[in-house]
């Protein structure tokens, strides 16, 4: 009796390759989606569509958009592009990158996490103080404060947490260089100092 052996029988079952998108994939995709969704209003307002902004954003900003003030239009376009950059950073954190690209996405991810969480917490704390009667605002701004408390504040915090989770998983993956953790910490610390400085000086 002749027994025929095929190549597949000799080699045995082919092991499944782990997904290349495993390190930080889902938080990174969430951060990318957050950036894309947040960029849409900036571009829409820059193009003259302020639907939804009149009740959820400061009236002074809506007035600038309605009057098509040049410098404010430029700010809208720049912020929209920065949000798209955030989306690219989120995508960059979904899988291992080259040495320099990995450094850039980790640095940017750490900075974005702190900037977004910081601003979100400021909105929430300010809203809570107003609701508790510790701070007062003009009557026509009371409803707007609630939008920042219940919408914009949590929205910024969710974005910050997504970038923080994606960056953390990226630097903790097997084989990651120790310098990546340092770069992530430097980006986060730089963003924190920038946020505190802008709050103290009132700029930004």
mmCIF file with all atom_site columns, C-alpha atoms in Angstrom:
data_model
loop_
_atom_site.group_PDB
_atom_site.id
_atom_site.type_symbol
_atom_site.label_atom_id
_atom_site.label_alt_id
_atom_site.label_comp_id
_atom_site.label_asym_id
_atom_site.label_entity_id
_atom_site.label_seq_id
_atom_site.pdbx_PDB_ins_code
_atom_site.Cartn_x
_atom_site.Cartn_y
_atom_site.Cartn_z
_atom_site.occupancy
_atom_site.B_iso_or_equiv
_atom_site.pdbx_formal_charge
_atom_site.auth_seq_id
_atom_site.auth_comp_id
_atom_site.auth_asym_id
_atom_site.auth_atom_id
_atom_site.pdbx_PDB_model_num
ATOM 1   C CA . UNK A 1 1   ? 0.000   0.000  0.000  1.00 0.00 ? 1   UNK A CA 1
ATOM 2   C CA . UNK A 1 2   ? 1.351   3.397  -1.002 1.00 0.00 ? 2   UNK A CA 1
ATOM 3   C CA . UNK A 1 3   ? 0.937   6.353  1.300  1.00 0.00 ? 3   UNK A CA 1
ATOM 4   C CA . UNK A 1 4   ? 1.114   9.752  -0.421 1.00 0.00 ? 4   UNK A CA 1
ATOM 5   C CA . UNK A 1 5   ? 2.200   12.729 1.593  1.00 0.00 ? 5   UNK A CA 1
ATOM 6   C CA . UNK A 1 6   ? 1.288   16.168 0.395  1.00 0.00 ? 6   UNK A CA 1
ATOM 7   C CA . UNK A 1 7   ? 3.202   19.316 1.209  1.00 0.00 ? 7   UNK A CA 1
ATOM 8   C CA . UNK A 1 8   ? 0.408   20.527 3.474  1.00 0.00 ? 8   UNK A CA 1
ATOM 9   C CA . UNK A 1 9   ? 0.503   17.296 5.437  1.00 0.00 ? 9   UNK A CA 1
ATOM 10  C CA . UNK A 1 10  ? 4.245   17.585 6.004  1.00 0.00 ? 10  UNK A CA 1
ATOM 11  C CA . UNK A 1 11  ? 4.224   21.231 6.957  1.00 0.00 ? 11  UNK A CA 1
ATOM 12  C CA . UNK A 1 12  ? 1.252   20.921 9.259  1.00 0.00 ? 12  UNK A CA 1
ATOM 13  C CA . UNK A 1 13  ? -1.341  23.599 9.842  1.00 0.00 ? 13  UNK A CA 1
ATOM 14  C CA . UNK A 1 14  ? -0.267  27.141 9.014  1.00 0.00 ? 14  UNK A CA 1
ATOM 15  C CA . UNK A 1 15  ? -0.265  29.271 12.175 1.00 0.00 ? 15  UNK A CA 1
ATOM 16  C CA . UNK A 1 16  ? -2.544  32.281 12.095 1.00 0.00 ? 16  UNK A CA 1
ATOM 17  C CA . UNK A 1 17  ? -0.676  35.529 11.844 1.00 0.00 ? 17  UNK A CA 1
ATOM 18  C CA . UNK A 1 18  ? -1.567  38.086 14.472 1.00 0.00 ? 18  UNK A CA 1
ATOM 19  C CA . UNK A 1 19  ? -3.312  41.152 13.119 1.00 0.00 ? 19  UNK A CA 1
ATOM 20  C CA . UNK A 1 20  ? -0.894  43.979 12.346 1.00 0.00 ? 20  UNK A CA 1
ATOM 21  C CA . UNK A 1 21  ? -3.459  46.424 13.673 1.00 0.00 ? 21  UNK A CA 1
ATOM 22  C CA . UNK A 1 22  ? -3.595  44.892 17.150 1.00 0.00 ? 22  UNK A CA 1
ATOM 23  C CA . UNK A 1 23  ? -1.524  47.407 19.200 1.00 0.00 ? 23  UNK A CA 1
ATOM 24  C CA . UNK A 1 24  ? -3.796  50.306 20.064 1.00 0.00 ? 24  UNK A CA 1
ATOM 25  C CA . UNK A 1 25  ? -6.117  49.538 17.165 1.00 0.00 ? 25  UNK A CA 1
ATOM 26  C CA . UNK A 1 26  ? -9.545  50.275 18.592 1.00 0.00 ? 26  UNK A CA 1
ATOM 27  C CA . UNK A 1 27  ? -8.618  53.312 20.688 1.00 0.00 ? 27  UNK A CA 1
ATOM 28  C CA . UNK A 1 28  ? -6.655  54.631 17.711 1.00 0.00 ? 28  UNK A CA 1
ATOM 29  C CA . UNK A 1 29  ? -9.616  54.184 15.389 1.00 0.00 ? 29  UNK A CA 1
ATOM 30  C CA . UNK A 1 30  ? -11.856 55.870 17.956 1.00 0.00 ? 30  UNK A CA 1
ATOM 31  C CA . UNK A 1 31  ? -9.437  58.811 18.154 1.00 0.00 ? 31  UNK A CA 1
ATOM 32  C CA . UNK A 1 32  ? -9.366  59.039 14.354 1.00 0.00 ? 32  UNK A CA 1
ATOM 33  C CA . UNK A 1 33  ? -13.160 59.009 14.150 1.00 0.00 ? 33  UNK A CA 1
ATOM 34  C CA . UNK A 1 34  ? -13.312 61.665 16.869 1.00 0.00 ? 34  UNK A CA 1
ATOM 35  C CA . UNK A 1 35  ? -10.950 63.906 14.890 1.00 0.00 ? 35  UNK A CA 1
ATOM 36  C CA . UNK A 1 36  ? -12.913 63.495 11.660 1.00 0.00 ? 36  UNK A CA 1
ATOM 37  C CA . UNK A 1 37  ? -16.261 64.201 13.311 1.00 0.00 ? 37  UNK A CA 1
ATOM 38  C CA . UNK A 1 38  ? -14.889 67.248 15.120 1.00 0.00 ? 38  UNK A CA 1
ATOM 39  C CA . UNK A 1 39  ? -13.288 68.629 11.962 1.00 0.00 ? 39  UNK A CA 1
ATOM 40  C CA . UNK A 1 40  ? -16.614 68.705 10.107 1.00 0.00 ? 40  UNK A CA 1
ATOM 41  C CA . UNK A 1 41  ? -18.128 71.666 12.049 1.00 0.00 ? 41  UNK A CA 1
ATOM 42  C CA . UNK A 1 42  ? -14.966 73.748 11.586 1.00 0.00 ? 42  UNK A CA 1
ATOM 43  C CA . UNK A 1 43  ? -15.055 73.349 7.806  1.00 0.00 ? 43  UNK A CA 1
ATOM 44  C CA . UNK A 1 44  ? -18.833 73.807 7.690  1.00 0.00 ? 44  UNK A CA 1
ATOM 45  C CA . UNK A 1 45  ? -18.671 77.061 9.661  1.00 0.00 ? 45  UNK A CA 1
ATOM 46  C CA . UNK A 1 46  ? -15.744 78.258 7.534  1.00 0.00 ? 46  UNK A CA 1
ATOM 47  C CA . UNK A 1 47  ? -17.914 77.698 4.452  1.00 0.00 ? 47  UNK A CA 1
ATOM 48  C CA . UNK A 1 48  ? -20.754 79.715 5.965  1.00 0.00 ? 48  UNK A CA 1
ATOM 49  C CA . UNK A 1 49  ? -22.949 76.926 7.354  1.00 0.00 ? 49  UNK A CA 1
ATOM 50  C CA . UNK A 1 50  ? -23.530 77.711 11.045 1.00 0.00 ? 50  UNK A CA 1
ATOM 51  C CA . UNK A 1 51  ? -26.411 75.303 11.559 1.00 0.00 ? 51  UNK A CA 1
ATOM 52  C CA . UNK A 1 52  ? -26.377 74.078 15.150 1.00 0.00 ? 52  UNK A CA 1
ATOM 53  C CA . UNK A 1 53  ? -23.792 76.631 16.248 1.00 0.00 ? 53  UNK A CA 1
ATOM 54  C CA . UNK A 1 54  ? -26.220 79.371 17.279 1.00 0.00 ? 54  UNK A CA 1
ATOM 55  C CA . UNK A 1 55  ? -27.465 77.485 20.321 1.00 0.00 ? 55  UNK A CA 1
ATOM 56  C CA . UNK A 1 56  ? -24.363 75.491 21.244 1.00 0.00 ? 56  UNK A CA 1
ATOM 57  C CA . UNK A 1 57  ? -21.455 77.920 20.694 1.00 0.00 ? 57  UNK A CA 1
ATOM 58  C CA . UNK A 1 58  ? -20.630 81.356 22.087 1.00 0.00 ? 58  UNK A CA 1
ATOM 59  C CA . UNK A 1 59  ? -22.673 84.072 20.312 1.00 0.00 ? 59  UNK A CA 1
ATOM 60  C CA . UNK A 1 60  ? -19.510 86.132 19.759 1.00 0.00 ? 60  UNK A CA 1
ATOM 61  C CA . UNK A 1 61  ? -18.011 83.289 17.717 1.00 0.00 ? 61  UNK A CA 1
ATOM 62  C CA . UNK A 1 62  ? -21.185 82.844 15.711 1.00 0.00 ? 62  UNK A CA 1
ATOM 63  C CA . UNK A 1 63  ? -21.169 86.587 14.955 1.00 0.00 ? 63  UNK A CA 1
ATOM 64  C CA . UNK A 1 64  ? -17.599 86.361 13.660 1.00 0.00 ? 64  UNK A CA 1
ATOM 65  C CA . UNK A 1 65  ? -18.597 83.461 11.419 1.00 0.00 ? 65  UNK A CA 1
ATOM 66  C CA . UNK A 1 66  ? -21.661 85.285 10.109 1.00 0.00 ? 66  UNK A CA 1
ATOM 67  C CA . UNK A 1 67  ? -19.610 88.400 9.311  1.00 0.00 ? 67  UNK A CA 1
ATOM 68  C CA . UNK A 1 68  ? -16.965 86.271 7.583  1.00 0.00 ? 68  UNK A CA 1
ATOM 69  C CA . UNK A 1 69  ? -14.170 87.992 9.497  1.00 0.00 ? 69  UNK A CA 1
ATOM 70  C CA . UNK A 1 70  ? -10.941 87.111 7.691  1.00 0.00 ? 70  UNK A CA 1
ATOM 71  C CA . UNK A 1 71  ? -8.792  86.170 10.660 1.00 0.00 ? 71  UNK A CA 1
ATOM 72  C CA . UNK A 1 72  ? -11.588 84.055 12.149 1.00 0.00 ? 72  UNK A CA 1
ATOM 73  C CA . UNK A 1 73  ? -12.097 82.244 8.843  1.00 0.00 ? 73  UNK A CA 1
ATOM 74  C CA . UNK A 1 74  ? -8.384  81.461 8.866  1.00 0.00 ? 74  UNK A CA 1
ATOM 75  C CA . UNK A 1 75  ? -8.678  80.135 12.422 1.00 0.00 ? 75  UNK A CA 1
ATOM 76  C CA . UNK A 1 76  ? -11.549 77.866 11.406 1.00 0.00 ? 76  UNK A CA 1
ATOM 77  C CA . UNK A 1 77  ? -9.596  76.403 8.489  1.00 0.00 ? 77  UNK A CA 1
ATOM 78  C CA . UNK A 1 78  ? -6.470  75.912 10.617 1.00 0.00 ? 78  UNK A CA 1
ATOM 79  C CA . UNK A 1 79  ? -8.365  74.262 13.468 1.00 0.00 ? 79  UNK A CA 1
ATOM 80  C CA . UNK A 1 80  ? -10.143 72.012 10.980 1.00 0.00 ? 80  UNK A CA 1
ATOM 81  C CA . UNK A 1 81  ? -6.800  70.925 9.534  1.00 0.00 ? 81  UNK A CA 1
ATOM 82  C CA . UNK A 1 82  ? -5.413  70.333 13.036 1.00 0.00 ? 82  UNK A CA 1
ATOM 83  C CA . UNK A 1 83  ? -8.371  68.090 13.809 1.00 0.00 ? 83  UNK A CA 1
ATOM 84  C CA . UNK A 1 84  ? -7.663  66.143 10.620 1.00 0.00 ? 84  UNK A CA 1
ATOM 85  C CA . UNK A 1 85  ? -4.057  65.865 11.790 1.00 0.00 ? 85  UNK A CA 1
ATOM 86  C CA . UNK A 1 86  ? -5.407  64.412 15.032 1.00 0.00 ? 86  UNK A CA 1
ATOM 87  C CA . UNK A 1 87  ? -7.309  61.841 12.985 1.00 0.00 ? 87  UNK A CA 1
ATOM 88  C CA . UNK A 1 88  ? -4.080  60.905 11.195 1.00 0.00 ? 88  UNK A CA 1
ATOM 89  C CA . UNK A 1 89  ? -2.320  60.523 14.547 1.00 0.00 ? 89  UNK A CA 1
ATOM 90  C CA . UNK A 1 90  ? -5.113  58.227 15.698 1.00 0.00 ? 90  UNK A CA 1
ATOM 91  C CA . UNK A 1 91  ? -4.691  56.104 12.567 1.00 0.00 ? 91  UNK A CA 1
ATOM 92  C CA . UNK A 1 92  ? -0.930  56.128 13.097 1.00 0.00 ? 92  UNK A CA 1
ATOM 93  C CA . UNK A 1 93  ? -1.414  54.635 16.562 1.00 0.00 ? 93  UNK A CA 1
ATOM 94  C CA . UNK A 1 94  ? -3.365  51.630 15.279 1.00 0.00 ? 94  UNK A CA 1
ATOM 95  C CA . UNK A 1 95  ? -0.283  49.554 14.410 1.00 0.00 ? 95  UNK A CA 1
ATOM 96  C CA . UNK A 1 96  ? 3.533   49.633 14.726 1.00 0.00 ? 96  UNK A CA 1
ATOM 97  C CA . UNK A 1 97  ? 5.238   52.288 12.617 1.00 0.00 ? 97  UNK A CA 1
ATOM 98  C CA . UNK A 1 98  ? 8.780   53.110 11.647 1.00 0.00 ? 98  UNK A CA 1
ATOM 99  C CA . UNK A 1 99  ? 11.111  54.684 14.151 1.00 0.00 ? 99  UNK A CA 1
ATOM 100 C CA . UNK A 1 100 ? 10.523  58.347 13.264 1.00 0.00 ? 100 UNK A CA 1
ATOM 101 C CA . UNK A 1 101 ? 6.835   57.980 12.444 1.00 0.00 ? 101 UNK A CA 1
ATOM 102 C CA . UNK A 1 102 ? 6.309   56.117 15.697 1.00 0.00 ? 102 UNK A CA 1
ATOM 103 C CA . UNK A 1 103 ? 7.989   58.912 17.614 1.00 0.00 ? 103 UNK A CA 1
ATOM 104 C CA . UNK A 1 104 ? 5.789   61.546 15.987 1.00 0.00 ? 104 UNK A CA 1
ATOM 105 C CA . UNK A 1 105 ? 2.489   59.745 16.580 1.00 0.00 ? 105 UNK A CA 1
ATOM 106 C CA . UNK A 1 106 ? 3.353   58.964 20.207 1.00 0.00 ? 106 UNK A CA 1
ATOM 107 C CA . UNK A 1 107 ? 4.425   62.551 20.890 1.00 0.00 ? 107 UNK A CA 1
ATOM 108 C CA . UNK A 1 108 ? 1.292   63.883 19.198 1.00 0.00 ? 108 UNK A CA 1
ATOM 109 C CA . UNK A 1 109 ? -0.960  61.340 20.883 1.00 0.00 ? 109 UNK A CA 1
ATOM 110 C CA . UNK A 1 110 ? 0.330   62.207 24.344 1.00 0.00 ? 110 UNK A CA 1
ATOM 111 C CA . UNK A 1 111 ? -0.099  65.918 23.702 1.00 0.00 ? 111 UNK A CA 1
ATOM 112 C CA . UNK A 1 112 ? -3.594  65.534 22.227 1.00 0.00 ? 112 UNK A CA 1
ATOM 113 C CA . UNK A 1 113 ? -4.729  63.418 25.179 1.00 0.00 ? 113 UNK A CA 1
ATOM 114 C CA . UNK A 1 114 ? -3.813  66.084 27.719 1.00 0.00 ? 114 UNK A CA 1
ATOM 115 C CA . UNK A 1 115 ? -5.020  69.079 25.685 1.00 0.00 ? 115 UNK A CA 1
ATOM 116 C CA . UNK A 1 116 ? -8.433  67.562 25.040 1.00 0.00 ? 116 UNK A CA 1
ATOM 117 C CA . UNK A 1 117 ? -8.969  66.181 28.544 1.00 0.00 ? 117 UNK A CA 1
ATOM 118 C CA . UNK A 1 118 ? -7.829  69.484 30.081 1.00 0.00 ? 118 UNK A CA 1
ATOM 119 C CA . UNK A 1 119 ? -10.236 71.622 28.076 1.00 0.00 ? 119 UNK A CA 1
ATOM 120 C CA . UNK A 1 120 ? -13.067 69.158 28.564 1.00 0.00 ? 120 UNK A CA 1
ATOM 121 C CA . UNK A 1 121 ? -12.586 69.174 32.334 1.00 0.00 ? 121 UNK A CA 1
ATOM 122 C CA . UNK A 1 122 ? -12.504 72.986 32.367 1.00 0.00 ? 122 UNK A CA 1
ATOM 123 C CA . UNK A 1 123 ? -15.838 73.117 30.544 1.00 0.00 ? 123 UNK A CA 1
ATOM 124 C CA . UNK A 1 124 ? -17.396 70.584 32.907 1.00 0.00 ? 124 UNK A CA 1
ATOM 125 C CA . UNK A 1 125 ? -16.071 72.207 36.088 1.00 0.00 ? 125 UNK A CA 1
ATOM 126 C CA . UNK A 1 126 ? -17.174 75.665 34.950 1.00 0.00 ? 126 UNK A CA 1
ATOM 127 C CA . UNK A 1 127 ? -20.631 74.334 34.095 1.00 0.00 ? 127 UNK A CA 1
ATOM 128 C CA . UNK A 1 128 ? -20.969 72.584 37.444 1.00 0.00 ? 128 UNK A CA 1
ATOM 129 C CA . UNK A 1 129 ? -19.976 75.747 39.313 1.00 0.00 ? 129 UNK A CA 1
ATOM 130 C CA . UNK A 1 130 ? -22.559 77.739 37.384 1.00 0.00 ? 130 UNK A CA 1
ATOM 131 C CA . UNK A 1 131 ? -25.259 75.153 38.008 1.00 0.00 ? 131 UNK A CA 1
ATOM 132 C CA . UNK A 1 132 ? -24.384 75.119 41.724 1.00 0.00 ? 132 UNK A CA 1
ATOM 133 C CA . UNK A 1 133 ? -24.647 78.905 41.924 1.00 0.00 ? 133 UNK A CA 1
ATOM 134 C CA . UNK A 1 134 ? -20.959 79.415 42.711 1.00 0.00 ? 134 UNK A CA 1
ATOM 135 C CA . UNK A 1 135 ? -20.444 81.362 39.484 1.00 0.00 ? 135 UNK A CA 1
ATOM 136 C CA . UNK A 1 136 ? -22.816 83.662 37.667 1.00 0.00 ? 136 UNK A CA 1
ATOM 137 C CA . UNK A 1 137 ? -23.272 84.218 33.948 1.00 0.00 ? 137 UNK A CA 1
ATOM 138 C CA . UNK A 1 138 ? -25.545 86.460 31.920 1.00 0.00 ? 138 UNK A CA 1
ATOM 139 C CA . UNK A 1 139 ? -29.088 85.049 31.728 1.00 0.00 ? 139 UNK A CA 1
ATOM 140 C CA . UNK A 1 140 ? -28.862 84.661 27.948 1.00 0.00 ? 140 UNK A CA 1
ATOM 141 C CA . UNK A 1 141 ? -25.755 82.505 28.376 1.00 0.00 ? 141 UNK A CA 1
ATOM 142 C CA . UNK A 1 142 ? -27.193 80.102 30.951 1.00 0.00 ? 142 UNK A CA 1
ATOM 143 C CA . UNK A 1 143 ? -28.432 77.691 28.297 1.00 0.00 ? 143 UNK A CA 1
ATOM 144 C CA . UNK A 1 144 ? -25.105 77.891 26.480 1.00 0.00 ? 144 UNK A CA 1
ATOM 145 C CA . UNK A 1 145 ? -23.264 76.956 29.672 1.00 0.00 ? 145 UNK A CA 1
ATOM 146 C CA . UNK A 1 146 ? -25.299 73.757 29.854 1.00 0.00 ? 146 UNK A CA 1
ATOM 147 C CA . UNK A 1 147 ? -24.255 72.864 26.318 1.00 0.00 ? 147 UNK A CA 1
ATOM 148 C CA . UNK A 1 148 ? -20.602 73.155 27.378 1.00 0.00 ? 148 UNK A CA 1
ATOM 149 C CA . UNK A 1 149 ? -21.331 71.145 30.520 1.00 0.00 ? 149 UNK A CA 1
ATOM 150 C CA . UNK A 1 150 ? -23.276 68.302 28.923 1.00 0.00 ? 150 UNK A CA 1
ATOM 151 C CA . UNK A 1 151 ? -21.975 68.262 25.321 1.00 0.00 ? 151 UNK A CA 1
ATOM 152 C CA . UNK A 1 152 ? -18.661 69.968 24.600 1.00 0.00 ? 152 UNK A CA 1
ATOM 153 C CA . UNK A 1 153 ? -16.983 69.140 27.908 1.00 0.00 ? 153 UNK A CA 1
ATOM 154 C CA . UNK A 1 154 ? -17.717 65.391 27.764 1.00 0.00 ? 154 UNK A CA 1
ATOM 155 C CA . UNK A 1 155 ? -16.953 65.385 24.022 1.00 0.00 ? 155 UNK A CA 1
ATOM 156 C CA . UNK A 1 156 ? -13.445 66.765 24.639 1.00 0.00 ? 156 UNK A CA 1
ATOM 157 C CA . UNK A 1 157 ? -12.889 64.337 27.517 1.00 0.00 ? 157 UNK A CA 1
ATOM 158 C CA . UNK A 1 158 ? -13.912 61.350 25.374 1.00 0.00 ? 158 UNK A CA 1
ATOM 159 C CA . UNK A 1 159 ? -11.436 62.453 22.700 1.00 0.00 ? 159 UNK A CA 1
ATOM 160 C CA . UNK A 1 160 ? -8.684  62.836 25.281 1.00 0.00 ? 160 UNK A CA 1
ATOM 161 C CA . UNK A 1 161 ? -9.343  59.377 26.704 1.00 0.00 ? 161 UNK A CA 1
ATOM 162 C CA . UNK A 1 162 ? -9.283  57.836 23.214 1.00 0.00 ? 162 UNK A CA 1
ATOM 163 C CA . UNK A 1 163 ? -5.878  59.373 22.434 1.00 0.00 ? 163 UNK A CA 1
ATOM 164 C CA . UNK A 1 164 ? -4.568  58.427 25.888 1.00 0.00 ? 164 UNK A CA 1
ATOM 165 C CA . UNK A 1 165 ? -5.650  54.798 25.482 1.00 0.00 ? 165 UNK A CA 1
ATOM 166 C CA . UNK A 1 166 ? -4.250  54.547 21.946 1.00 0.00 ? 166 UNK A CA 1
ATOM 167 C CA . UNK A 1 167 ? -0.911  56.068 22.940 1.00 0.00 ? 167 UNK A CA 1
ATOM 168 C CA . UNK A 1 168 ? -0.623  53.909 26.063 1.00 0.00 ? 168 UNK A CA 1
ATOM 169 C CA . UNK A 1 169 ? -1.292  50.688 24.167 1.00 0.00 ? 169 UNK A CA 1
ATOM 170 C CA . UNK A 1 170 ? 1.153   51.702 21.442 1.00 0.00 ? 170 UNK A CA 1
ATOM 171 C CA . UNK A 1 171 ? 4.083   52.287 23.816 1.00 0.00 ? 171 UNK A CA 1
ATOM 172 C CA . UNK A 1 172 ? 3.317   49.163 25.856 1.00 0.00 ? 172 UNK A CA 1
ATOM 173 C CA . UNK A 1 173 ? 3.171   46.737 22.946 1.00 0.00 ? 173 UNK A CA 1
ATOM 174 C CA . UNK A 1 174 ? 5.811   43.958 22.860 1.00 0.00 ? 174 UNK A CA 1
ATOM 175 C CA . UNK A 1 175 ? 9.048   45.174 21.312 1.00 0.00 ? 175 UNK A CA 1
ATOM 176 C CA . UNK A 1 176 ? 8.313   48.873 21.746 1.00 0.00 ? 176 UNK A CA 1
ATOM 177 C CA . UNK A 1 177 ? 11.342  51.046 22.437 1.00 0.00 ? 177 UNK A CA 1
ATOM 178 C CA . UNK A 1 178 ? 11.641  52.596 25.880 1.00 0.00 ? 178 UNK A CA 1
ATOM 179 C CA . UNK A 1 179 ? 12.162  56.016 24.336 1.00 0.00 ? 179 UNK A CA 1
ATOM 180 C CA . UNK A 1 180 ? 8.571   55.972 23.069 1.00 0.00 ? 180 UNK A CA 1
ATOM 181 C CA . UNK A 1 181 ? 7.244   56.170 26.616 1.00 0.00 ? 181 UNK A CA 1
ATOM 182 C CA . UNK A 1 182 ? 9.502   59.139 27.279 1.00 0.00 ? 182 UNK A CA 1
ATOM 183 C CA . UNK A 1 183 ? 8.298   60.902 24.138 1.00 0.00 ? 183 UNK A CA 1
ATOM 184 C CA . UNK A 1 184 ? 4.669   60.304 25.076 1.00 0.00 ? 184 UNK A CA 1
ATOM 185 C CA . UNK A 1 185 ? 5.324   61.748 28.538 1.00 0.00 ? 185 UNK A CA 1
ATOM 186 C CA . UNK A 1 186 ? 7.130   64.763 27.033 1.00 0.00 ? 186 UNK A CA 1
ATOM 187 C CA . UNK A 1 187 ? 4.216   65.436 24.680 1.00 0.00 ? 187 UNK A CA 1
ATOM 188 C CA . UNK A 1 188 ? 1.729   65.183 27.539 1.00 0.00 ? 188 UNK A CA 1
ATOM 189 C CA . UNK A 1 189 ? 3.802   67.431 29.819 1.00 0.00 ? 189 UNK A CA 1
ATOM 190 C CA . UNK A 1 190 ? 4.265   70.011 27.072 1.00 0.00 ? 190 UNK A CA 1
ATOM 191 C CA . UNK A 1 191 ? 0.522   70.090 26.435 1.00 0.00 ? 191 UNK A CA 1
ATOM 192 C CA . UNK A 1 192 ? -0.154  70.474 30.155 1.00 0.00 ? 192 UNK A CA 1
ATOM 193 C CA . UNK A 1 193 ? 2.265   73.400 30.475 1.00 0.00 ? 193 UNK A CA 1
ATOM 194 C CA . UNK A 1 194 ? 0.729   75.033 27.388 1.00 0.00 ? 194 UNK A CA 1
ATOM 195 C CA . UNK A 1 195 ? -2.777  74.624 28.807 1.00 0.00 ? 195 UNK A CA 1
ATOM 196 C CA . UNK A 1 196 ? -1.875  75.980 32.215 1.00 0.00 ? 196 UNK A CA 1
ATOM 197 C CA . UNK A 1 197 ? -0.006  78.905 30.614 1.00 0.00 ? 197 UNK A CA 1
ATOM 198 C CA . UNK A 1 198 ? -2.969  79.777 28.394 1.00 0.00 ? 198 UNK A CA 1
ATOM 199 C CA . UNK A 1 199 ? -5.318  79.684 31.397 1.00 0.00 ? 199 UNK A CA 1
ATOM 200 C CA . UNK A 1 200 ? -3.061  81.943 33.479 1.00 0.00 ? 200 UNK A CA 1
ATOM 201 C CA . UNK A 1 201 ? -2.431  84.460 30.703 1.00 0.00 ? 201 UNK A CA 1
ATOM 202 C CA . UNK A 1 202 ? -5.933  84.283 29.263 1.00 0.00 ? 202 UNK A CA 1
ATOM 203 C CA . UNK A 1 203 ? -4.526  83.608 25.794 1.00 0.00 ? 203 UNK A CA 1
ATOM 204 C CA . UNK A 1 204 ? -6.147  80.735 23.892 1.00 0.00 ? 204 UNK A CA 1
#
